[in-house]
Coordinates of C-alpha atoms in Angstrom, one line a residue:
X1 CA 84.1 139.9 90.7
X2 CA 83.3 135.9 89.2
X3 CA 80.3 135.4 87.3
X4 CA 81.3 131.4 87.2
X5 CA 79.8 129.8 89.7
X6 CA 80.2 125.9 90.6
X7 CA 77.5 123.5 91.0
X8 CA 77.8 119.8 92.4
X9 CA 77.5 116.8 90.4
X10 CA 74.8 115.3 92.4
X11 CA 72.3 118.4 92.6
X12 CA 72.3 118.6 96.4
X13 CA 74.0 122.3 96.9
X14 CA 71.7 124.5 97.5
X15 CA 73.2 127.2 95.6
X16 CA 76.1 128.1 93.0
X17 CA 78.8 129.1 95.0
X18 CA 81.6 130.7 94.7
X19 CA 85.6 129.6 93.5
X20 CA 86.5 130.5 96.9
X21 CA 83.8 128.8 98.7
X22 CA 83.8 125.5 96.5
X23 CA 87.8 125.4 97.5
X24 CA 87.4 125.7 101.3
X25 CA 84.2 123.1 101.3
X26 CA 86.6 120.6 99.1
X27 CA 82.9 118.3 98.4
X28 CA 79.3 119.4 98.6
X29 CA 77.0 118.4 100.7
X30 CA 75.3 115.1 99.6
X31 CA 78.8 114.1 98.7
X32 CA 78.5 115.6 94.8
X33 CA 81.7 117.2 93.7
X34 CA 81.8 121.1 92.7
X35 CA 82.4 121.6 89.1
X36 CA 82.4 125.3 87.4
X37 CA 78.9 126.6 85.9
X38 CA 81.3 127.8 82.4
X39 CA 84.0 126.3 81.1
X40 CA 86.1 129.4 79.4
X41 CA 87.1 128.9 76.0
X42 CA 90.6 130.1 74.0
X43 CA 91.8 130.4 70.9
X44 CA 94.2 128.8 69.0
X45 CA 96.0 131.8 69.2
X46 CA 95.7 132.5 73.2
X47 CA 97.1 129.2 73.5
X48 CA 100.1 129.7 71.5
X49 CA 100.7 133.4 73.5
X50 CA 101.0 131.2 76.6
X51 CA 104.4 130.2 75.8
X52 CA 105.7 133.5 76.0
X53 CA 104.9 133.4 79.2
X54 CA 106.7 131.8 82.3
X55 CA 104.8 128.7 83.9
X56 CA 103.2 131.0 86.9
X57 CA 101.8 133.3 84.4
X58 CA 100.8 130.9 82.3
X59 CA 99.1 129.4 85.2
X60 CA 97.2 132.7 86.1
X61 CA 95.8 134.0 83.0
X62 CA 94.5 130.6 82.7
X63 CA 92.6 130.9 86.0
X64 CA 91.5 134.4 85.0
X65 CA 89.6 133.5 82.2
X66 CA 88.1 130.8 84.8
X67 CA 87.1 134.1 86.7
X68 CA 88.4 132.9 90.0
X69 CA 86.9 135.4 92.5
X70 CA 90.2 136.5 93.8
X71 CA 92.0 140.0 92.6
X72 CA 94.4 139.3 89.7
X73 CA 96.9 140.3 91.7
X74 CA 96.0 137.8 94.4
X75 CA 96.5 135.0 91.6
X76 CA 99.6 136.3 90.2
X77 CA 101.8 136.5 93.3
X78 CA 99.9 133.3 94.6
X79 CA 101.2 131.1 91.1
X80 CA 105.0 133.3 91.7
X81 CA 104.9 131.8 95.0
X82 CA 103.6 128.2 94.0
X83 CA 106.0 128.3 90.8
X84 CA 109.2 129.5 91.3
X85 CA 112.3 128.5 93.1
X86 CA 110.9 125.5 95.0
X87 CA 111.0 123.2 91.7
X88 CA 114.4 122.1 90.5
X89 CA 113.8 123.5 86.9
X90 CA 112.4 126.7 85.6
X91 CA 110.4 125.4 83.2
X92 CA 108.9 124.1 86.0
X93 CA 107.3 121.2 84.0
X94 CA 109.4 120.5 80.9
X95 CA 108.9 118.3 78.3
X96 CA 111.6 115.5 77.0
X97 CA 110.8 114.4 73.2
X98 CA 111.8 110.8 72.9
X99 CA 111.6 110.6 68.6
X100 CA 109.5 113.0 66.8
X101 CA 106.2 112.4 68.1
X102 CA 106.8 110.8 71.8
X103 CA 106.9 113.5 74.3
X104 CA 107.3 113.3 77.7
X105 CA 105.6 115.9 80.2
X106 CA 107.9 115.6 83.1
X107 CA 105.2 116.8 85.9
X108 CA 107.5 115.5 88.9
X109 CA 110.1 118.9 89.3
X110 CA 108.8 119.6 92.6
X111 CA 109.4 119.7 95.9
X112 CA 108.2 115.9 96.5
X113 CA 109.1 114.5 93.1
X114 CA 105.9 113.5 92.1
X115 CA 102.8 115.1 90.1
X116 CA 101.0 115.9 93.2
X117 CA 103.3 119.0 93.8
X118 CA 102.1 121.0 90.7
X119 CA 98.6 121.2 92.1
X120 CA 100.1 120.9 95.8
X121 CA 102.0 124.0 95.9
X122 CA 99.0 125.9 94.3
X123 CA 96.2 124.4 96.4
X124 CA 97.2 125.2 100.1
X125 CA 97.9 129.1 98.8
X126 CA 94.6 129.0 97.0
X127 CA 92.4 127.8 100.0
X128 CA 94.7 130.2 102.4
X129 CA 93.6 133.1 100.1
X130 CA 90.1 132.1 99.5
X131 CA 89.7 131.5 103.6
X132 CA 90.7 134.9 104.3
X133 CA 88.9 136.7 102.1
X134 CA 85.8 134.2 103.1
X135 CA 86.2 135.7 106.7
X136 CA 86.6 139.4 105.3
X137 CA 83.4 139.0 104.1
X138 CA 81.8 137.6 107.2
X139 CA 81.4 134.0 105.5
X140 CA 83.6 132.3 107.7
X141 CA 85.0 132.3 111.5
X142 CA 87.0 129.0 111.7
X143 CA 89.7 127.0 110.8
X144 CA 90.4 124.2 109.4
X145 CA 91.4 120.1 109.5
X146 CA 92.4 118.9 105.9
X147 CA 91.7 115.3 105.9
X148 CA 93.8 113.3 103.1
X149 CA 93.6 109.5 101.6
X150 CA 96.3 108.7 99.6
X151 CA 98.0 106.2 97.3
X152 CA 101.5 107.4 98.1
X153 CA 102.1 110.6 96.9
X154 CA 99.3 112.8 97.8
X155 CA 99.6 112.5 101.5
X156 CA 103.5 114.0 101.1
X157 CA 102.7 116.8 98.7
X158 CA 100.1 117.7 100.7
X159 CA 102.0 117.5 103.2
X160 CA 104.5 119.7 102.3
X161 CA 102.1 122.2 100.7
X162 CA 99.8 123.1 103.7
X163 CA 103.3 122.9 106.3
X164 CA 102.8 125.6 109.0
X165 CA 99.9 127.4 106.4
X166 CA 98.3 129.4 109.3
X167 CA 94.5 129.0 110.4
X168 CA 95.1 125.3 109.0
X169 CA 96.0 121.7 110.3
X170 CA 96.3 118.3 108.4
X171 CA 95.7 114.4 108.4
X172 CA 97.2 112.1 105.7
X173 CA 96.4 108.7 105.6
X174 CA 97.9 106.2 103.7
X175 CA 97.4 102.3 102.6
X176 CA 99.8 100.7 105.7
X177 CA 102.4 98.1 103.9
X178 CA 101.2 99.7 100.6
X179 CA 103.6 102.5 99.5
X180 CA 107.0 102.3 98.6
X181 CA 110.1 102.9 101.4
X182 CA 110.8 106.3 100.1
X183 CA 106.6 107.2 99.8
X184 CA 106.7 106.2 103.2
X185 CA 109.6 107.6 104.8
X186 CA 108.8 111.2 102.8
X187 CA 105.3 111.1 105.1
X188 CA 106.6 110.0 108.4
X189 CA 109.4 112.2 108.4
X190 CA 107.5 115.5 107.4
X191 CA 108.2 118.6 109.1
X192 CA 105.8 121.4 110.8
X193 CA 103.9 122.0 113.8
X194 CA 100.3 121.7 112.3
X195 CA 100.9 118.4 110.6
X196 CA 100.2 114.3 111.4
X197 CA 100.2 111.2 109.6
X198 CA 98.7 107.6 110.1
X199 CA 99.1 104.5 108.2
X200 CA 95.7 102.6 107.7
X201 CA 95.5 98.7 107.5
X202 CA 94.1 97.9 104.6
X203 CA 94.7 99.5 101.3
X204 CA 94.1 102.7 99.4
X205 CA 90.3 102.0 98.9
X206 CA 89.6 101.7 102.8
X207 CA 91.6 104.8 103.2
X208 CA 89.6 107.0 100.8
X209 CA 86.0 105.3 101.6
X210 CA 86.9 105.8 105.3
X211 CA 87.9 109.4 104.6
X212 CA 84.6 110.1 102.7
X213 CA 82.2 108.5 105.6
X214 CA 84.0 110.7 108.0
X215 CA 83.0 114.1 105.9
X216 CA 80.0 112.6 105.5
X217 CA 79.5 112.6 109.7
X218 CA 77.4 115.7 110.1
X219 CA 77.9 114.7 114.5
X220 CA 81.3 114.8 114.2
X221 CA 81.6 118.2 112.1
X222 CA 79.6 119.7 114.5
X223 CA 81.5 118.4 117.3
X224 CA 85.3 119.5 115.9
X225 CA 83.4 122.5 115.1
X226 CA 82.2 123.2 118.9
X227 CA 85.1 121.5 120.8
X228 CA 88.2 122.8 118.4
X229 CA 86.7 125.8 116.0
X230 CA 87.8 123.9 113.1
X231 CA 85.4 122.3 110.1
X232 CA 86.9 119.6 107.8
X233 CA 88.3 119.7 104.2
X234 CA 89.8 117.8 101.4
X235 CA 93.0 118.6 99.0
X236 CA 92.3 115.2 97.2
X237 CA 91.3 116.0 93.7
X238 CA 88.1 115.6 94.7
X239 CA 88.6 119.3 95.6
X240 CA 88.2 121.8 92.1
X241 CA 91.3 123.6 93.8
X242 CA 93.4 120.3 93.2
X243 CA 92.3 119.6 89.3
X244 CA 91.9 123.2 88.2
X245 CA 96.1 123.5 88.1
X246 CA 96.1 119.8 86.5
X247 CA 94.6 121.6 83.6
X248 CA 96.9 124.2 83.4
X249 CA 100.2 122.2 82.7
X250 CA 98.1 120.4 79.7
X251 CA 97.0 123.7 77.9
X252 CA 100.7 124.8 78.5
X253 CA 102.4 121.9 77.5
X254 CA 100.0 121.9 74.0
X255 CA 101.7 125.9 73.8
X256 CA 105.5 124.7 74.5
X257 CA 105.3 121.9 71.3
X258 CA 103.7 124.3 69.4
X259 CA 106.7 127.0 69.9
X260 CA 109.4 124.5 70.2
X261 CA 108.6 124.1 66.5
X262 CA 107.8 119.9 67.7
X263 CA 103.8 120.5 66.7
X264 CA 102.0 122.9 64.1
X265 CA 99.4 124.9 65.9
X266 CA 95.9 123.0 65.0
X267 CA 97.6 120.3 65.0
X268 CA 96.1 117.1 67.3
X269 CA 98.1 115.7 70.0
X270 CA 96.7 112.4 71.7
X271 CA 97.4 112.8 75.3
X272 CA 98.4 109.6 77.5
X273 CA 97.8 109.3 81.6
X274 CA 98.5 106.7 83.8
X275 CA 95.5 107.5 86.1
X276 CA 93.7 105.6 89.1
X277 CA 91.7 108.2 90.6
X278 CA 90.9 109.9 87.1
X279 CA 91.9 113.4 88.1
X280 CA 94.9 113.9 85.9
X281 CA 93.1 112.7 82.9
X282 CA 90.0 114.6 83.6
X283 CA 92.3 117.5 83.5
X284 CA 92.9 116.9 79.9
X285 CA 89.7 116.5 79.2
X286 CA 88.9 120.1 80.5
X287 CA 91.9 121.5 78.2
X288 CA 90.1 119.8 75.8
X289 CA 87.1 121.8 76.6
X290 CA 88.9 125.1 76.8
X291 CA 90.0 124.5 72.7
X292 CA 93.0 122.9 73.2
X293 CA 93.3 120.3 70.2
X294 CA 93.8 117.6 72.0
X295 CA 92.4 114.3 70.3
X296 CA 92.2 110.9 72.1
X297 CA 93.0 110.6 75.3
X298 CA 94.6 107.6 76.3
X299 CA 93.6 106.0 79.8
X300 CA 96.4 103.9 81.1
X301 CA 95.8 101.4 83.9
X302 CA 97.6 98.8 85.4
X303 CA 96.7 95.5 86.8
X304 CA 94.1 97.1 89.0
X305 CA 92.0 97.6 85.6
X306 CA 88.7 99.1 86.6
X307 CA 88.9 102.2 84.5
X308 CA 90.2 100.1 81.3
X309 CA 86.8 97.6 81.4
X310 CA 84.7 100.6 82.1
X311 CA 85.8 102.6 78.9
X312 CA 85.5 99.1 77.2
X313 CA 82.5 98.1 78.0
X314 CA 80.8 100.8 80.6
X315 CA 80.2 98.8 83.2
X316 CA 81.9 100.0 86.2
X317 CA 82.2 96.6 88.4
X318 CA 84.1 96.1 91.6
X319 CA 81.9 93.8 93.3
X320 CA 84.2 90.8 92.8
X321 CA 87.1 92.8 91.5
X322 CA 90.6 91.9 93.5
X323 CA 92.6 94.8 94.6
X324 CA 96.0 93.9 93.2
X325 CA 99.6 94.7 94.6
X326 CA 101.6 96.5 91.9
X327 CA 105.0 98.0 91.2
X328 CA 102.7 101.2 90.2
X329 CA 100.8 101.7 93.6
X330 CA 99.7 105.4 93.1
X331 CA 97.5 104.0 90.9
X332 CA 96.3 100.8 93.0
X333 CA 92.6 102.3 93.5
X334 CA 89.7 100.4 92.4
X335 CA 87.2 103.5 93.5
X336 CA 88.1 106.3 90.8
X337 CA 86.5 109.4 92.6
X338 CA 87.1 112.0 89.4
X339 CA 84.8 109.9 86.8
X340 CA 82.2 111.0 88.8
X341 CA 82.7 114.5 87.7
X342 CA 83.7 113.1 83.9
X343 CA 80.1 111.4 83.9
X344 CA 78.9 114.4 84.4
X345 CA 79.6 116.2 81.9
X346 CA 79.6 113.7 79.4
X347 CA 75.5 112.9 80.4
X348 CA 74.9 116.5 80.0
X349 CA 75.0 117.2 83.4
X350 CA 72.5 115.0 83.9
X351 CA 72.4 115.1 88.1
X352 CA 70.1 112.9 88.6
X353 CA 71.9 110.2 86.6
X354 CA 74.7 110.7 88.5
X355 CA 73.2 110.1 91.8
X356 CA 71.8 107.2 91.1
X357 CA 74.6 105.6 89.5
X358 CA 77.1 106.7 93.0
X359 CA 74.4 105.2 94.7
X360 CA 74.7 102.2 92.8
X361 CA 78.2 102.0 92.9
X362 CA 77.9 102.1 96.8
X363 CA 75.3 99.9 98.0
X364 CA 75.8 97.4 94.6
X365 CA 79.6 97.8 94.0
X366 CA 78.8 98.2 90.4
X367 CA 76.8 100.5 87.8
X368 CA 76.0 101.0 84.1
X369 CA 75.9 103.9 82.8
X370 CA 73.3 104.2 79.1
X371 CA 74.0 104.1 75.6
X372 CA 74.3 107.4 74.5
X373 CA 76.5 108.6 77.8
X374 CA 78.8 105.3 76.6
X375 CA 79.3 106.4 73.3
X376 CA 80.4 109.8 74.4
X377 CA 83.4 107.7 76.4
X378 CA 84.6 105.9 73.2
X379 CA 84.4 109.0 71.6
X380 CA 86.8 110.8 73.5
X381 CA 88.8 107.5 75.5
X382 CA 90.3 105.0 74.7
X383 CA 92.5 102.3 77.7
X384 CA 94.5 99.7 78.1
X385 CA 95.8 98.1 81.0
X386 CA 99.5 96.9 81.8
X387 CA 100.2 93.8 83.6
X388 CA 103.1 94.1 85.9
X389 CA 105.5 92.3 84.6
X390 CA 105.5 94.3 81.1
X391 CA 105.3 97.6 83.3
X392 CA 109.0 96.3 84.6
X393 CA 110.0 95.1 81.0
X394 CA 109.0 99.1 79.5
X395 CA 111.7 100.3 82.3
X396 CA 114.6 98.0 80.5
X397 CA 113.2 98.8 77.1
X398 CA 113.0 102.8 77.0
X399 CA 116.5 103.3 79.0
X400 CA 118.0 100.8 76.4
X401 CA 116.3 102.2 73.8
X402 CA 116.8 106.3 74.7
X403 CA 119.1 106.3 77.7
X404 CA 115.9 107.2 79.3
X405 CA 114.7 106.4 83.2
X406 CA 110.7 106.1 83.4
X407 CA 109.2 105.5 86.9
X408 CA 106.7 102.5 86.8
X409 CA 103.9 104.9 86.5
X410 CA 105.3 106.4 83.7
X411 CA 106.2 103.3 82.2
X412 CA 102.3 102.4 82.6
X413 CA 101.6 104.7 80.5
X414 CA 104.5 104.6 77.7
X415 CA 103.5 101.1 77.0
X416 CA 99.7 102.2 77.0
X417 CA 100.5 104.6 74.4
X418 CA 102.5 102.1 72.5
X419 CA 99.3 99.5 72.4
X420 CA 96.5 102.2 71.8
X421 CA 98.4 105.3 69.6
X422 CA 97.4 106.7 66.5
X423 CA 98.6 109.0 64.0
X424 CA 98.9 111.7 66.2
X425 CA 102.0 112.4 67.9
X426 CA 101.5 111.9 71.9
X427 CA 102.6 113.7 75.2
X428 CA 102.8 111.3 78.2
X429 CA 102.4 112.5 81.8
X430 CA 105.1 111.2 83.6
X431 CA 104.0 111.4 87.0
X432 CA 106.5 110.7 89.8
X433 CA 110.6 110.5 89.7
X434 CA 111.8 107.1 89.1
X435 CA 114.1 107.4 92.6
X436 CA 110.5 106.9 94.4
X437 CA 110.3 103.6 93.5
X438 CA 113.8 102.5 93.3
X439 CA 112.9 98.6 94.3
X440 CA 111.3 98.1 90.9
X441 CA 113.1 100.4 89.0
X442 CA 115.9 98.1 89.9
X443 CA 113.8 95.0 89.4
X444 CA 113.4 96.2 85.7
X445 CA 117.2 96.8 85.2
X446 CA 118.2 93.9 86.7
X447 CA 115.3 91.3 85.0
X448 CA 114.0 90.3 87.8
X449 CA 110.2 89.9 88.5
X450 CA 107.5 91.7 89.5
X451 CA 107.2 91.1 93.4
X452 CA 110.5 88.4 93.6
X453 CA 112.8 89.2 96.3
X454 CA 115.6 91.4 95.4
X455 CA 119.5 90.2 95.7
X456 CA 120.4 90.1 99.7
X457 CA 122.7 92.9 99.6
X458 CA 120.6 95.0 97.7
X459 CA 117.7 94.1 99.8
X460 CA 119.6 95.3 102.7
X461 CA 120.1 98.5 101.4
X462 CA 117.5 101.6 102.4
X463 CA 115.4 103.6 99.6
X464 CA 118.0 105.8 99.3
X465 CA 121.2 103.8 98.9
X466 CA 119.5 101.8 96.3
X467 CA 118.6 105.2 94.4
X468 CA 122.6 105.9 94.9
X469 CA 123.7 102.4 93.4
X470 CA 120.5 102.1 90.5
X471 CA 121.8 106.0 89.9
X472 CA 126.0 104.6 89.7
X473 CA 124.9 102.0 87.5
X474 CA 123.0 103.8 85.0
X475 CA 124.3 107.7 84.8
X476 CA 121.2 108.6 86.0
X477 CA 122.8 111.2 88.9
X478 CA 119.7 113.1 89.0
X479 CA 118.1 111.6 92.2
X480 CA 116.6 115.2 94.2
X481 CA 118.0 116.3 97.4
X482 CA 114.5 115.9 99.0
X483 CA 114.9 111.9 98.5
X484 CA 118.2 111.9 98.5
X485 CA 118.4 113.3 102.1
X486 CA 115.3 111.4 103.8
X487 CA 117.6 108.6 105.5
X488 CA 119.0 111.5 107.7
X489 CA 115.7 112.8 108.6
X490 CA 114.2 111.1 112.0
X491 CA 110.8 109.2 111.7
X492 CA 108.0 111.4 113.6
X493 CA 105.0 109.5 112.5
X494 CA 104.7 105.8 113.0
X495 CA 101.1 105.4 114.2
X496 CA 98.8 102.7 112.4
X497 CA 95.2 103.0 112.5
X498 CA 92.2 101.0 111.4
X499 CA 89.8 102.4 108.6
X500 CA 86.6 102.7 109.7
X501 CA 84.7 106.5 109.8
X502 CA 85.3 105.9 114.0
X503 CA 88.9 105.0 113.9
X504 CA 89.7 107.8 111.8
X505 CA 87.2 110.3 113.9
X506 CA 89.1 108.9 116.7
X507 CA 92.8 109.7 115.5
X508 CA 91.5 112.9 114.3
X509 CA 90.6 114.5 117.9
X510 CA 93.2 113.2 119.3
X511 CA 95.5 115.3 117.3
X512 CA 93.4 118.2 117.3
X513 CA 93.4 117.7 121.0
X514 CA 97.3 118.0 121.0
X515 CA 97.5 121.0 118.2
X516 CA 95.3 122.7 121.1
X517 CA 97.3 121.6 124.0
X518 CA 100.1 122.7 122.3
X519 CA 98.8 126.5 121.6
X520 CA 97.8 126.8 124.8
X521 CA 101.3 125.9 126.3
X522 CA 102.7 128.4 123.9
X523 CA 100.0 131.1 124.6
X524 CA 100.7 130.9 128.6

């Protein structure tokens, strides 16, 4: 089985461990995140055989050569079953070429309309798999509470992902007041028996720092352990079983220009991600690795502009940073958890250096990283942040210009790559729908600014009939059932919590309290 181990970023683990074992732990102890001992390399002509492939075996001879310590026949029915008939095209992630050298990865076909899903429908079948063979082995004899922070779309594709997954229960928290209607009402109306959602005052930051102190409560692990059988993990990318399939859809995406003729193999293509949490650029990054020629990668922020003066200037400061409101709030995170695992490699793997400079950033709020790791980041980055007013001005722009709807994610990033690009042609990650965040999608159409109330009619109107009228005015009748149906769906979730480690502890037994009323009831 694997040779490729994964170590933690910090240097705490006590051992390599395994793919398996590094999915169901989610962090490693000392709060390091896993990363794998090898990163497998391809050539230029294994990439190009990708695109003979479909998209789920594309995925799995990709995680094959990462020597994932499941059978190969494990991973190929696992990818079937996280990439077939559950996204709305069977390209599953197709690519829309603007002019010759503007293309658009759409990453947002799924069953949530938003990137999330093409890691969120492989994740929960992944750490399913990896559990059972765990407890074949005699490694394991419990289940499990997945405990999620999110900026709005995480908490549904997770959601959705680990619904009714056996041996498994899970907790999504999200920034109260701080995700769009449709965000919101795709969490709180969420379906399955093992599932439960709370909205956090405060924003996306408290939600994700709270999240981390409470898998940092070694008490409280042992006491869900005793009192419920059940330890905790993550399926935020700080989990490798989250930004392993991130990397997939970039080294596949390089393989479908190359055979749609729209990029000469060798060629370089600058890659452009509207990011907050640095997963999905750090993906890239890792195709990069794996021999992809991919050239600069293109860090697009928005008004919350951390990442952008940290390539700039590699200083990472929030000490007296404002967390800002924005029409983009999947990426309204000031605390990017993934560059921890890009500073990482870009030091060396220099553990030590890493520690420090987490512990910095939490008891300081701020950290510098040295020369020589600094010019490795303007080597490979370059960023820009949007403000939100030209975020909403790129909407009007691109579907004037192309006919073409970009969420204001996307749109983040268009106008990134715009400021920063090169010679190179450039794929974008578009990362959600546009019909998730109809209010400023209108907003954009219509002129009117960033955070101004909208018309009174149109204010009146639910997520959903704005998508129908935004989507009559504009041609743009593609608005998925799954949002198109959530008005009809009742609200099961409404509960608002604070976020501290002990207000989230709290809310956390009291549903594993109810999961285990509720299995007794059915087992007398």
């Amino acid at each position: 089985m694997a040779e490729n181990h994964y170590i933690d970023t910090r240097g705490c683990a006590e051992r390599p461990v395994t793919f398996t074992e590094a999915v169901v732990d989610g962090l490693a102890a000392g709060g390091g995140l896993y990363v794998p001992e090898r990163i497998p390399e391809l050539s230029l002509e294994d990439i190009a055989a990708l695109a003979q492939l479909p998209y789920a075996q594309r995925a799995a001879r990709i995680y094959r050569v990462f020597d994932v310590d499941l059978p190969a026949e494990t991973i190929e029915e696992l990818m079937a079953q996280a990439y077939g008939d559950n996204f709305d095209d069977e390209r599953i992630c197709p690519i829309t070429s603007l002019t010759a050298d503007t293309h658009v990865l759409e990453l947002w076909h799924g069953p949530t309309s938003a990137f999330k899903d093409m890691a969120l429908q492989c994740l929960p079948r992944f750490f399913s798999a990896s559990a059972a063979q765990l407890r074949e082995q005699g490694k394991l004899d419990h289940d499990f509470l997945i405990l999620v922070a999110t900026s709005g779309d995480t908490g549904k594709a997770a959601l959705e992902g680990f619904r009714d997954v056996d041996g498994v229960s899970i907790g999504v928290m999200y920034p109260d007041g701080g995700v769009s209607d449709i965000q919101f009402k795709q969490m709180a109306t969420q379906r399955g028996r093992n599932v439960q959602v709370w909205g956090v005052r405060g924003n996306f930051d408290d939600c994700q720092t709270g999240a981390k102190n409470v898998f940092g409560d070694e008490e409280f692990a042992e006491q869900l352990l005793e009192e419920h059988g059940v330890a905790l993990s993550s399926a935020n990318s700080i989990n490798w079983g989250r930004l392993m399939p991130q990397i997939v859809y970039y080294v596949s995406a390089y393989a479908q220009l190359v055979a749609d003729g729209k990029l000469g193999l060798g060629d370089e293509l600058d890659v452009c991600v509207p990011t907050g949490n640095f997963g999905n650029i750090l993906a890239a990054y890792y195709a990069k690795r794996m021999g992809v020629p991919l050239g600069m990668l293109y860090c697009a922020s928005n008004e919350n502009r951390v990442l952008t003066d940290f390539i700039n200037t590699g200083t990472y400061d929030i000490s007296e940073r404002p967390f800002v409101l924005t029409p983009s709030p999947s990426m309204d995170i000031l605390v990017s958890s993934n560059l921890e695992r890009q500073l990482f490699e870009l030091t060396g793997r220099d553990a030590e250096a890493i520690a420090g400079w987490m512990s910095d950033l939490r008891e300081q709020r701020h950290f510098r990283v040295d020369e020589n790791t600094f010019a490795r980041v303007r080597e490979l980055f370059a960023s820009d942040s949007i403000d939100n007013a030209t975020c909403l001005r790129t909407i009007k722009r691109v579907f004037d210009e192309h006919g073409y709807l970009l969420d204001p994610h996307t749109a983040v990033a268009y106008q990134t790559a715009e400021n920063l690009r090169g010679e190179n042609p450039v794929l974008i990650a578009s990362t959600a729908h546009w019909a998730k965040f109809g209010d400023n999608v209108y907003r954009a159409l219509h002129g009117i600014e960033p955070g101004a109330a909208l018309p009174d009619d149109v204010a009146a109107l639910s997520g959903c009939e704005l998508n129908d009228l935004i989507a009559r005015e504009t041609g743009a009748n593609d608005v998925p059932r799954g949002l198109a149906e959530l008005d009809a769906l009742p609200i099961r979730f409404g509960e608002v919590i604070e976020g501290d480690a002990d207000s989230i502890e709290a809310a956390a037994a009291r549903f594993m309290e109810k999961l285990d009323a509720t299995a007794s009831a059915r087992n007398d």
